Coordinates of C-alpha atoms in Angstrom, one line a residue:
M1 CA 118.4 61.5 53.2
K2 CA 118.4 64.1 50.4
L3 CA 120.4 67.2 51.1
D4 CA 120.8 70.3 48.9
Y5 CA 123.8 72.5 48.5
E6 CA 123.0 74.8 51.4
D7 CA 122.5 71.8 53.8
I8 CA 125.7 70.2 52.9
I9 CA 127.8 73.4 53.1
S10 CA 126.2 74.3 56.4
D11 CA 127.0 70.9 57.9
L12 CA 130.6 71.1 56.6
K13 CA 131.1 74.5 58.2
K14 CA 129.9 73.1 61.5
R15 CA 132.3 70.1 60.9
I16 CA 129.3 67.7 60.8
F17 CA 130.5 65.1 58.3
K18 CA 128.5 62.2 56.7
P19 CA 130.3 59.0 56.0
V20 CA 129.6 59.3 52.3
Y21 CA 128.5 62.0 49.9
F22 CA 126.9 61.0 46.6
L23 CA 126.9 64.2 44.6
A24 CA 124.6 64.0 41.5
G25 CA 122.4 66.3 39.5
E26 CA 121.9 68.2 36.4
E27 CA 123.8 71.3 37.7
P28 CA 127.6 70.5 38.0
Y29 CA 128.2 74.0 39.4
Y30 CA 127.0 73.0 42.9
I31 CA 128.9 69.7 42.8
D32 CA 132.1 71.7 42.0
L33 CA 131.5 74.1 44.8
I34 CA 131.0 71.3 47.3
T35 CA 134.0 69.4 46.2
D36 CA 136.2 72.5 46.2
Y37 CA 135.0 73.4 49.7
I38 CA 135.9 69.9 50.9
E39 CA 139.3 70.0 49.3
E40 CA 140.1 73.4 50.7
K41 CA 138.6 73.4 54.1
V42 CA 138.0 69.8 55.2
L43 CA 140.8 67.6 53.9
T44 CA 144.3 67.8 55.5
E45 CA 147.6 67.0 53.9
T46 CA 148.6 64.4 56.5

């Protein structure tokens, strides 16, 4: 299943997580935004 930036962020905000995210593409900007969001909002320090 191919998801774009908006789809991934929308799912993450709804706390719908996929087992694996393979982030690739010619535009690293969106990859950085997604990884930053996951680090700041999804991952915990436990």
